[in-house]
Coordinates of C-alpha atoms and ligand atoms in Angstrom, one line a residue:
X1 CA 0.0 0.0 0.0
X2 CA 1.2 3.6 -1.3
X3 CA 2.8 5.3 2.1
X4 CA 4.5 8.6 0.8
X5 CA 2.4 11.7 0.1
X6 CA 3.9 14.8 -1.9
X7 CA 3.4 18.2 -0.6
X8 CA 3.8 20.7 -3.1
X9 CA 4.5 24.5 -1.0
X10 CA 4.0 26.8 -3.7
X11 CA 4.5 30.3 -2.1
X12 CA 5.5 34.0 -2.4
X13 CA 8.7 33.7 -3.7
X14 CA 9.4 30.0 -4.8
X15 CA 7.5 26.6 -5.4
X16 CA 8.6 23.9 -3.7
X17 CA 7.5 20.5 -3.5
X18 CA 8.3 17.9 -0.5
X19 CA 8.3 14.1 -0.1
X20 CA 6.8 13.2 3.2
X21 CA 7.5 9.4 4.3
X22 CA 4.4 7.9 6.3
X23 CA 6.2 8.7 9.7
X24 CA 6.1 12.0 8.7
X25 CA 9.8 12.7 7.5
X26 CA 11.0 14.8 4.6
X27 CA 12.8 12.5 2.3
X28 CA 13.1 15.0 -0.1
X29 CA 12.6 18.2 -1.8
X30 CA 13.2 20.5 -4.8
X31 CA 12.3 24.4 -5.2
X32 CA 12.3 26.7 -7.6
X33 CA 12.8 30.7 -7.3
X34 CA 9.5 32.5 -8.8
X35 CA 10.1 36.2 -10.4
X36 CA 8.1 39.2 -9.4
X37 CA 6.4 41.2 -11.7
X38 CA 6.0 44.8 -10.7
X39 CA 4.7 46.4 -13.6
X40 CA 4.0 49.7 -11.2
X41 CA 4.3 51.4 -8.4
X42 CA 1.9 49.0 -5.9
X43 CA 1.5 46.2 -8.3
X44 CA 2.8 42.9 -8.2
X45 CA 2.0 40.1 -10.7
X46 CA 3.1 36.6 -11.2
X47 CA 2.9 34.0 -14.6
X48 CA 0.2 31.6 -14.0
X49 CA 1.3 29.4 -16.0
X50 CA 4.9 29.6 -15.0
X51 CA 3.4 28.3 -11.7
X52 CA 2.4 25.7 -13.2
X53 CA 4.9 24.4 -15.2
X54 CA 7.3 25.2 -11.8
X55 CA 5.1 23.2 -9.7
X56 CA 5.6 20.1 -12.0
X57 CA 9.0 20.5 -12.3
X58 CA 9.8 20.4 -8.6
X59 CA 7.4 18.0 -8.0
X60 CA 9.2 15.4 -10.7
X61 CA 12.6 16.3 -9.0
X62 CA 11.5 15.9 -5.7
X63 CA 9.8 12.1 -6.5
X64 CA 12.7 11.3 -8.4
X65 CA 15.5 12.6 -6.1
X66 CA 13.4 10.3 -3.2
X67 CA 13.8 7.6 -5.9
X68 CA 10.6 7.0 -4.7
X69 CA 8.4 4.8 -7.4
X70 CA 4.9 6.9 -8.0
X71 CA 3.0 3.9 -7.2
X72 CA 4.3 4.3 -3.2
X73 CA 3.0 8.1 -3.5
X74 CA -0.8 7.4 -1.8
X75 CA -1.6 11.4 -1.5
X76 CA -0.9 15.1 -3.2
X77 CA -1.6 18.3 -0.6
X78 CA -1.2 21.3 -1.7
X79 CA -0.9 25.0 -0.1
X80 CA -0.2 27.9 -1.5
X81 CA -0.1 31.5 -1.8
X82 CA -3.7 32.9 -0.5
X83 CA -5.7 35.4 -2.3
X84 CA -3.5 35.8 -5.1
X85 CA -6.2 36.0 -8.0
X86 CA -5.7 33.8 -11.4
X87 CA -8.8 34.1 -14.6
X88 CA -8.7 31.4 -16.7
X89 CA -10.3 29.9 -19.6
X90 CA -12.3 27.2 -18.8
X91 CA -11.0 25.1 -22.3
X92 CA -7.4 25.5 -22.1
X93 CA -6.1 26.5 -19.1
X94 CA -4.9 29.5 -20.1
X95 CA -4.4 32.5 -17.8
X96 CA -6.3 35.1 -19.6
X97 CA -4.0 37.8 -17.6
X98 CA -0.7 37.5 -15.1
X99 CA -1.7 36.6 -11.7
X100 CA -2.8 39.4 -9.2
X101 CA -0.6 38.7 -6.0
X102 CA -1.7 39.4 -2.7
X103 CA 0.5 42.0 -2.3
X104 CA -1.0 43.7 -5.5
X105 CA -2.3 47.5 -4.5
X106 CA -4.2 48.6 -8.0
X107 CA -7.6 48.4 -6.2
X108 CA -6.9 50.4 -3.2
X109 CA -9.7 53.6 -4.8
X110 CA -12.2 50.8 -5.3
X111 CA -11.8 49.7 -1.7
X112 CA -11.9 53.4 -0.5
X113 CA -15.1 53.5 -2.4
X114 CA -16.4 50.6 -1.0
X115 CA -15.6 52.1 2.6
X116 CA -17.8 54.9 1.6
X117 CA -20.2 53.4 0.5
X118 CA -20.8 51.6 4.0
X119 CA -20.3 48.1 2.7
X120 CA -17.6 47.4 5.7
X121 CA -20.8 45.8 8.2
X122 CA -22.1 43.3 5.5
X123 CA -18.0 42.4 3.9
X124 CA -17.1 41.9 7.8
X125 CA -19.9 39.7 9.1
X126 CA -20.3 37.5 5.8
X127 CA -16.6 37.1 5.2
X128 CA -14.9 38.4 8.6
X129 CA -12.6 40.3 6.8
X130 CA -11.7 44.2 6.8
X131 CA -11.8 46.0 2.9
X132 CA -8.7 45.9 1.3
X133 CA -6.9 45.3 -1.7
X134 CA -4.8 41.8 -0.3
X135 CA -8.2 39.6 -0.5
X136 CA -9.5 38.6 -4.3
X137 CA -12.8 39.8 -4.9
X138 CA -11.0 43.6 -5.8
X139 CA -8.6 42.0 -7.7
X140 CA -11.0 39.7 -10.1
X141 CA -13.3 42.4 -10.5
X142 CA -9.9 44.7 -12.0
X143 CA -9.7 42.2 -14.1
X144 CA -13.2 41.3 -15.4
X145 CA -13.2 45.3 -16.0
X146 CA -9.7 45.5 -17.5
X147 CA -8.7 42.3 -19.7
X148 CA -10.7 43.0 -22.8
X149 CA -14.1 40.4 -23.7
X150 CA -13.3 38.8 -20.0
X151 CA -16.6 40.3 -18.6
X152 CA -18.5 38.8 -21.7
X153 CA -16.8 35.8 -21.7
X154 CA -17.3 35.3 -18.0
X155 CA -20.8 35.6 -18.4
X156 CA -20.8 32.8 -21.4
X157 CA -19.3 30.5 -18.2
X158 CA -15.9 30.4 -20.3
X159 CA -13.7 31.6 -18.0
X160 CA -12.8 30.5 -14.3
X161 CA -11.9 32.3 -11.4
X162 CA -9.9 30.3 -8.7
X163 CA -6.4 31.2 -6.2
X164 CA -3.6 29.4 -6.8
X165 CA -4.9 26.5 -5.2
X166 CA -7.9 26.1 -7.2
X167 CA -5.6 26.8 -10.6
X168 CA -2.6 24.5 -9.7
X169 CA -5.9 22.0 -9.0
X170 CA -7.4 22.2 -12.5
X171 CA -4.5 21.8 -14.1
X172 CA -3.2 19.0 -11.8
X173 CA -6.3 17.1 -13.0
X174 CA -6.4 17.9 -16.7
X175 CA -8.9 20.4 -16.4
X176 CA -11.3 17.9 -14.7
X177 CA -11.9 19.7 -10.9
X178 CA -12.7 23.2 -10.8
X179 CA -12.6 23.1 -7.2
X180 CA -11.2 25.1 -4.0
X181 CA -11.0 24.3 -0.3
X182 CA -13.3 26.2 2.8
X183 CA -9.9 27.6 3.8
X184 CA -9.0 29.2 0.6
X185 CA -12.6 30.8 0.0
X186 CA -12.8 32.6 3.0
X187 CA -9.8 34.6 1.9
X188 CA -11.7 36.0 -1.3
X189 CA -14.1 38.3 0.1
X190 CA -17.0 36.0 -1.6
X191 CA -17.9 33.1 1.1
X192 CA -19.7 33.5 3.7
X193 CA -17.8 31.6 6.5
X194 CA -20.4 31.0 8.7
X195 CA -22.7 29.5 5.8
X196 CA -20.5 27.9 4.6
X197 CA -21.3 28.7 1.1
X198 CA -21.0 31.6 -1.8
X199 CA -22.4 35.0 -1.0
X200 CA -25.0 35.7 -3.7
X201 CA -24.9 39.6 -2.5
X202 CA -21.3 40.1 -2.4
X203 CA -21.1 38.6 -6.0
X204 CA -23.5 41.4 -6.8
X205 CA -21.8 43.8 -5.3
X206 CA -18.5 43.6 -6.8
X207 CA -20.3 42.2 -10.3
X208 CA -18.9 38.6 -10.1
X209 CA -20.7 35.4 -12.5
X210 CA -21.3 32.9 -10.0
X211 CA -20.6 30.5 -13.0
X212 CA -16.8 31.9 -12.8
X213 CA -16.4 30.1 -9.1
X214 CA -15.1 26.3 -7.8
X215 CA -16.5 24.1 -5.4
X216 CA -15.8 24.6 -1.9
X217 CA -14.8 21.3 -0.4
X218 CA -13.5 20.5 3.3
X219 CA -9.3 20.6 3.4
X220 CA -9.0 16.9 3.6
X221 CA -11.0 14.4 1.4
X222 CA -11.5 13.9 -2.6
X223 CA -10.2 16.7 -4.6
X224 CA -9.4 14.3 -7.6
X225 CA -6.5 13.2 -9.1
X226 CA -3.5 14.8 -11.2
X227 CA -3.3 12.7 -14.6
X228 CA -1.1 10.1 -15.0
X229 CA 1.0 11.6 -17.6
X230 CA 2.3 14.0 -15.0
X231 CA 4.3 11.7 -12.8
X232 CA 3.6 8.3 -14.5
X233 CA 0.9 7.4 -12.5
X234 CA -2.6 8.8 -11.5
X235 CA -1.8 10.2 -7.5
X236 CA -5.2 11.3 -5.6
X237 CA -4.9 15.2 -4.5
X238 CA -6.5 15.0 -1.3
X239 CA -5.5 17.9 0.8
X240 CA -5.6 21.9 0.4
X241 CA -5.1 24.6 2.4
X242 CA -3.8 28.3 2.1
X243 CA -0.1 28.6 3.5
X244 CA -1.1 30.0 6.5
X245 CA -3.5 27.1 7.1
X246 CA -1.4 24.8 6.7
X247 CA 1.2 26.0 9.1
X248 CA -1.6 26.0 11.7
X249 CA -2.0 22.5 10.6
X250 CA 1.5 21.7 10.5
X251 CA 2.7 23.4 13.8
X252 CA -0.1 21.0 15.5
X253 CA -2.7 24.2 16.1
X254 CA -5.7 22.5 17.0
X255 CA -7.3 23.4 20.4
X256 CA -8.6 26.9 20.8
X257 CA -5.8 29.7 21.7
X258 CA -2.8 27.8 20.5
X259 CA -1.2 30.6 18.1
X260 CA 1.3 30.4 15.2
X261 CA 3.3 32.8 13.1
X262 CA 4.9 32.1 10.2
X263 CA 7.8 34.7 8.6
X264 CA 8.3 34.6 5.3
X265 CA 7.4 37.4 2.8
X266 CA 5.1 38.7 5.0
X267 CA 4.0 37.6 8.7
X268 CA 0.6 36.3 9.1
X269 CA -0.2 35.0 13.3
X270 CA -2.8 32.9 13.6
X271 CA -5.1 32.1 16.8
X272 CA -7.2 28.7 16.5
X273 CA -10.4 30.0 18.1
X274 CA -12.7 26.9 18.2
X275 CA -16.4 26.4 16.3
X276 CA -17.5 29.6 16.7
X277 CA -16.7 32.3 14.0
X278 CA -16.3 35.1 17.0
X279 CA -16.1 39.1 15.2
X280 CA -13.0 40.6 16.4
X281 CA -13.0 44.4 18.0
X282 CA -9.2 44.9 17.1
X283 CA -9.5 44.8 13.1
X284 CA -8.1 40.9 13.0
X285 CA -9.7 38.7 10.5
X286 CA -11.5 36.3 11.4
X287 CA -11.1 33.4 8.8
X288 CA -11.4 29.6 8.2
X289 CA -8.7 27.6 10.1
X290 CA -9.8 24.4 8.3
X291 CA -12.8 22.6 7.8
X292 CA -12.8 18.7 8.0
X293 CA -16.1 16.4 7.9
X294 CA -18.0 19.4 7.5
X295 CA -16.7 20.9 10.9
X296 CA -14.9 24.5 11.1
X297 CA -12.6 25.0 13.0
X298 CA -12.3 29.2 13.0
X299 CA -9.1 31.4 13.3
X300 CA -8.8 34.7 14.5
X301 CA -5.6 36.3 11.8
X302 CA -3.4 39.6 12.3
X303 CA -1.6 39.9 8.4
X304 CA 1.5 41.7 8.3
X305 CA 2.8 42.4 5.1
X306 CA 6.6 42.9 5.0
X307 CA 8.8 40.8 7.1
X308 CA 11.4 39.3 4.7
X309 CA 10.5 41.3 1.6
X310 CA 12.4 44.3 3.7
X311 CA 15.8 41.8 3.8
X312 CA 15.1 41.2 0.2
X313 CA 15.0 44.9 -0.5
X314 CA 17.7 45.2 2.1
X315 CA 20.1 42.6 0.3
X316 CA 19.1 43.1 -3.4
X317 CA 17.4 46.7 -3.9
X318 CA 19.6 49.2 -1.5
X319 CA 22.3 46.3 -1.5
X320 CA 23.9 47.0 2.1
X321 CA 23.4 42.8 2.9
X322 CA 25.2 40.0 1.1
X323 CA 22.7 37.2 2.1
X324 CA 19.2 37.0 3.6
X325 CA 21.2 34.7 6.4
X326 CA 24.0 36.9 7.2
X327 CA 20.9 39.6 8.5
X328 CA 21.4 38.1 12.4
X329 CA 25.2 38.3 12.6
X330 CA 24.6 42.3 11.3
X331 CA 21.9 42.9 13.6
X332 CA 24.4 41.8 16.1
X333 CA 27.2 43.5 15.3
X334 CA 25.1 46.9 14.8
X335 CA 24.1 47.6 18.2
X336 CA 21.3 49.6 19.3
X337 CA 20.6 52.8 17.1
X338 CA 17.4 54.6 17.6
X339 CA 16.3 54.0 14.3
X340 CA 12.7 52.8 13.4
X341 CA 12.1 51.5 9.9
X342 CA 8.1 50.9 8.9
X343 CA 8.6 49.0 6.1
X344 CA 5.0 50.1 4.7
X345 CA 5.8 49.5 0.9
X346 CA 2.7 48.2 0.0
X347 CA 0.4 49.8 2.7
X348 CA 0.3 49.4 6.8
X349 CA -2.0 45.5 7.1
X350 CA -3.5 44.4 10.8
X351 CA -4.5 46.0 13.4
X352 CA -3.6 49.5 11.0
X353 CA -5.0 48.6 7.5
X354 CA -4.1 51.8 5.6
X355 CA -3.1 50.4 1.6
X356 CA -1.9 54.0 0.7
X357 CA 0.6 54.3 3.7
X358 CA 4.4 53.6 2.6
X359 CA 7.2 52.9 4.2
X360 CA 9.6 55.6 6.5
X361 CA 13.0 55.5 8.3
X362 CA 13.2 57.8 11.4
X363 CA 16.4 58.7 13.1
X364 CA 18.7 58.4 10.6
X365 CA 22.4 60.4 11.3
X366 CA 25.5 60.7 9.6
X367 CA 27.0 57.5 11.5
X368 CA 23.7 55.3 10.3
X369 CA 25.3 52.6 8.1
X370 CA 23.4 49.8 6.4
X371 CA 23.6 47.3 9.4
X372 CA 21.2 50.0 11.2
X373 CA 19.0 49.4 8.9
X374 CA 19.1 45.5 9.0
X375 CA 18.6 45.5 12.6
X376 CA 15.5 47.8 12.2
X377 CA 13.9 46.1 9.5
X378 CA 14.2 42.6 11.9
X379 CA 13.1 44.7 14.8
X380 CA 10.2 46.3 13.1
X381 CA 9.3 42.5 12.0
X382 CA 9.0 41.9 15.5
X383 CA 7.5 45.3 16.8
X384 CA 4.7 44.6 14.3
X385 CA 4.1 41.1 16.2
X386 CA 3.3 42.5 19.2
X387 CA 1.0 44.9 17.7
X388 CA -0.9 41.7 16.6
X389 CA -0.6 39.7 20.0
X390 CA -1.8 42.7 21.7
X391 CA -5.0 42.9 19.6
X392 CA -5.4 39.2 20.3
X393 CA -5.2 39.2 23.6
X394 CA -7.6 42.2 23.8
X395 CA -10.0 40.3 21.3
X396 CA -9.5 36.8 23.0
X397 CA -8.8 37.9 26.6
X398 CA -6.0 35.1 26.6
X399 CA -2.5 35.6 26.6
X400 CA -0.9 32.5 24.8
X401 CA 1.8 30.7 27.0
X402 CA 4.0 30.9 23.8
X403 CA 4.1 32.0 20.0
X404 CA 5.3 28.8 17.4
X405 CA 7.2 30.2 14.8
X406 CA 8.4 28.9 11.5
X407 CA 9.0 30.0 8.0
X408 CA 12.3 31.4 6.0
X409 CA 12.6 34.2 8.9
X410 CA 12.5 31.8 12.2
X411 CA 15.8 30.9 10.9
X412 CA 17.3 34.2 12.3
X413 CA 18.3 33.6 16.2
X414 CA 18.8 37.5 16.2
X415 CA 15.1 38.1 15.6
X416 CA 13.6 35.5 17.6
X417 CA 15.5 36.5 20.5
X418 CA 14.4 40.4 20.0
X419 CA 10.9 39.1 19.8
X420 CA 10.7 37.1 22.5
X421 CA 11.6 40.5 24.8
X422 CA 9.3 42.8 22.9
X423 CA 6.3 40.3 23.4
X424 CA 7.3 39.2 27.2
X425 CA 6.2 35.7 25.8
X426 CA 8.5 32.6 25.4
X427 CA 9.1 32.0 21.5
X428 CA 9.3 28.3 20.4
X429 CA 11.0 27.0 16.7
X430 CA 9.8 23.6 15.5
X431 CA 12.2 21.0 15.0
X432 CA 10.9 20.8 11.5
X433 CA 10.5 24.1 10.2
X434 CA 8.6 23.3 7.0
X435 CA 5.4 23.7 9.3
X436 CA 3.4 24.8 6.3
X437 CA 4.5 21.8 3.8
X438 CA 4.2 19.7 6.9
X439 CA 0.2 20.8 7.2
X440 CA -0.9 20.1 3.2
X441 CA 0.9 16.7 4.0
X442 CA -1.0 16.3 7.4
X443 CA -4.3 16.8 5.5
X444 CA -3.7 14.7 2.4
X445 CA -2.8 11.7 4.3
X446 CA -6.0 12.7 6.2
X447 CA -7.7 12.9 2.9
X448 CA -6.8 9.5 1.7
X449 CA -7.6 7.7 4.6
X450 CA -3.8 7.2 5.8
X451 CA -4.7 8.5 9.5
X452 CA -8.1 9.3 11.0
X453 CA -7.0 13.5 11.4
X454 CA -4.5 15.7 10.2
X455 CA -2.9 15.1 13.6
X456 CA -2.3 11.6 13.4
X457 CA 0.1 11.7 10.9
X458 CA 3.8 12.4 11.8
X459 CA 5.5 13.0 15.0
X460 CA 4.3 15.3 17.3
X461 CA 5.3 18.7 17.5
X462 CA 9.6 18.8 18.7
X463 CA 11.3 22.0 19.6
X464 CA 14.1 22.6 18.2
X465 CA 14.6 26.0 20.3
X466 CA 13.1 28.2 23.0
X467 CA 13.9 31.6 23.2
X468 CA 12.8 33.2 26.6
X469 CA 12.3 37.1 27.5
X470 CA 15.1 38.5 28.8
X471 CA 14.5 42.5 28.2
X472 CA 13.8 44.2 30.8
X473 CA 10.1 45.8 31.0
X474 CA 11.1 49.1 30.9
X475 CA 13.2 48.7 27.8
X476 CA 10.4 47.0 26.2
X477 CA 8.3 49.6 27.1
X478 CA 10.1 52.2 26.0
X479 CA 11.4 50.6 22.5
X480 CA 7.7 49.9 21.8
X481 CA 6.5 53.0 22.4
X482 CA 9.1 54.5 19.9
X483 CA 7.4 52.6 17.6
X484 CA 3.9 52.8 18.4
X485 CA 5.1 56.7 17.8
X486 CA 6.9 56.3 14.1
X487 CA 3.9 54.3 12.9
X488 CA 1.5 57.0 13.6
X489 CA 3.2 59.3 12.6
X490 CA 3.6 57.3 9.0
X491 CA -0.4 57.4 9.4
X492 CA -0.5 61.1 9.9
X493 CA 1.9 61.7 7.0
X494 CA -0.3 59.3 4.5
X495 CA -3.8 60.9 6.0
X496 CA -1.7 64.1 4.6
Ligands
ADP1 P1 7.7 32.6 1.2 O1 7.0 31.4 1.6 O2 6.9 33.9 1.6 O3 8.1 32.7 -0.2 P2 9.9 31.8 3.0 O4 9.3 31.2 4.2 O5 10.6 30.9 2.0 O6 9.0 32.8 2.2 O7 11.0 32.8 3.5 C1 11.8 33.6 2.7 C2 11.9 35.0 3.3 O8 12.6 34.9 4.5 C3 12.7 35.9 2.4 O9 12.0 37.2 2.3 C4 14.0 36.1 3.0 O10 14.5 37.4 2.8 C5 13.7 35.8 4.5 N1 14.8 35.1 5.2 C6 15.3 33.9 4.9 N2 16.3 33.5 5.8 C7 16.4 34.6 6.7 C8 17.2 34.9 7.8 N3 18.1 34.0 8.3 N4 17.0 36.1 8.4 C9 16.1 37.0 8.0 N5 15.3 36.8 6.9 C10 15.5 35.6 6.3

């Protein structure tokens, strides 16, 4: 009996795909960088179909450098990039325009409009989300209006509408599943997360076919199978989630007030918050953790959007850092300098949400060099958590015990250190810190029936590192409030 499932991570900045064994071990993996299209000021694309060919290709190497024989893989997961918005024709395949990303800014007016307008009440207690450009429904109506005949043809049912899930999906399966997972949806600004279904009046109000959207299914169970010619052997996909998702998933987030946060692009902490879809009073989301057997399990979210995209601009746009890696040893080195960076380049996200906002450095001096600015874009990362865990704590009345990190960032002992003392809480790295890759494998082994719940399969969660709070309080105070200072002041500057 087939024992290995394939995760296939495809992300911000790369695809990967990762072999799983059945106890739950990498036995291989493969990546591929993606480029970044940003064809202006605010907007970021990606190639579609580039995705998809990259997700194949990684896939193959990853299978073949496991030399494991497709017949022993029983299950594909898959998570992915949320919100980033793909149109395709229904026929082909074909992306009908470049990929909106979730970073993607175009729509900010329409979303101001939509403020005015009032539609905030009915958008927050459908979908639990706050109006902004980062969720879909903005972004597939800018391109319904803007990629000539797509309205028409969308209304001819010749198009299809999905995120990168749904898109990797239909073309995994030859074109047969037009399908998505409860997770996914709630990020669109279309479901209704306590129905569980498509809102009929938020397709009116931002002019959406309903013949343009896929099927909501749980996380974990039948989402078909990709084709046999891909990787010489039909392999059921039975497990989806957006990234974030899945590293709840994957860092073993199951009982309500367990939190995660994952670093990579951007910083996204999640709270698992039980059955209930509670509203939060801070301006978190509140979203779909997962949904399995029909059950949904609800998260409250606080989205950040620059973490690591300020080392990337750090290392290859101003160029004062050799490697994203080297960042803790500079950070070091640097020493304390009263500088505060607010890496706003594409707008302020949770608790703030203000897309026009853009980034400011305060404090600079003659003897600022480029290592001050390292260490302030990894202590902004972390200043910016704590605005989150304060909203949940104030939304949830709980303080966690600790915060479970992972992603490209948790790598940095530097940063985790800083945040442990600017959020008084302990900060705890994974053994294995694929946590999202981990999750999409946890629900397709789920899916296929190769454990009764996600939980079941792999080892339990294994530190790898604790970092305590050392700071003092007043220190943390008074670096916090610093902050709390440069970022309204960004917010006074963009209000103009
Ligand atoms: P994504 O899934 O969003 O593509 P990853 O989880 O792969 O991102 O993380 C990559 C990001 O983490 C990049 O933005 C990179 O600059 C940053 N990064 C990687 N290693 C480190 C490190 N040691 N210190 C700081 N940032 C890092």
């Amino acid at each position: 009996m087939p024992r290995h499932v394939l995760a296939i991570d495809q992300g911000t900045t790369s695809s990967r795909a990762l072999l799983f064994d059945e106890a739950g071990k990498v036995v291989a993996t493969a990546q591929k960088e993606l480029p970044q299209h940003f064809p202006h000021d605010g907007w970021v694309e990606h190639d579609a179909d580039g995705i998809w060919r990259d997700t194949v290709q990684v896939s193959r190497e990853a299978i073949a450098a496991a030399k494991v024989a497709p017949g022993d893989i029983a299950a594909i997961g898959i998570a992915n990039q949320r919100e980033t918005t793909v149109l395709w024709e229904r026929a082909t395949g074909r992306p009908v325009h470049r990929a909106i990303v979730w970073q993607d800014r175009r729509t900010a007016e329409r979303c101001r409009e939509l403020q005015r307008s009032g539609a905030a009440a009915l958008i927050a207690a459908r979908t639990g989300l706050v109006i902004d450009p980062y969720f879909s429904a903005t972004k597939l109506a800018w391109l319904l209006d803007n990629v000539p005949n797509a309205r028409a043809r969308a209304e001819r049912g010749e198009l299809c509408f999905g995120t990168v899930d749904s898109y990797l999906l239909f073309r995994l399966t030859g074109g047969a599943v037009h399908a998505t997972d409860a997770a996914n949806a709630s990020r669109t600004m279309l479901f209704d997360i306590r129905a569980q279904h498509w809102d009929a009046e938020l397709l009116r109000l931002f002019g959406v076919p309903a013949s343009l959207l896929p099927d909501v299914r749980d996380n974990a169970g039948d989402f078909g199978a990709a084709t046999s010619d891909l990787f010489g052997r039909a392999i059921p996909i039975a497990g989806m989630a957006g990234d974030q998702q899945a590293a709840l998933i994957g860092q073993g987030c199951f009982s309500p007030g367990t939190i995660k946060s994952t670093y990579g692009t951007g910083c996204f902490a999640l709270m698992n918050i039980g059955a209930e879809a509670r509203a939060s009073r801070h301006r978190l989301l509140t979203t779909v953790g997962y949904r399995l057997h029909g059950e949904t399990a609800y998260a409250l979210e606080g989205s950040i959007f620059v973490a690591g995209a300020a080392i990337q601009w750090l290392r290859d746009g101003l160029r004062v850092l050799d490697s994203a890696a080297s960042s803790a040893a500079v950070a070091a080195e640097s020493g304390p300098s009263g500088i505060y960076l607010v890496p706003a380049f594409t707008g302020l996200g949770a608790p703030h949400w203000v897309p026009e906002a853009r980034g400011a450095i305060f404090g600079v001096t003659r003897d600022t060099t480029g290592g001050d600015l390292v260490r302030a874009a990894l202590e902004a990362v972390c200043y910016q958590t704590r605005d989150l865990l304060d909203a949940f704590a104030a939304d949830s009345g709980m303080k966690p015990a600790a915060m479970r990190v992972d992603g490209g960032m948790a790598r940095n002992d530097w940063m985790l250190q800083f945040l442990a003392d600017m959020l008084g809480v302990p900060v705890e790295r994974p053994a294995l810190n694929e946590a999202t890759a981990f999750g999409a494998a946890r629900l397709a082994a789920a899916g296929a029936e190769l454990c009764a719940s996600p939980g079941d399969f792999g080892a339990s969660w294994q530190l790898d590192r604790r970092f305590e709070p050392a700071m003092s309080a007043d220190r943390r105070d008074k670096l916090y409030a610093g902050w709390k200072h440069a970022v309204e002041t960004v917010k006074d500057y963009t209000a103009g």
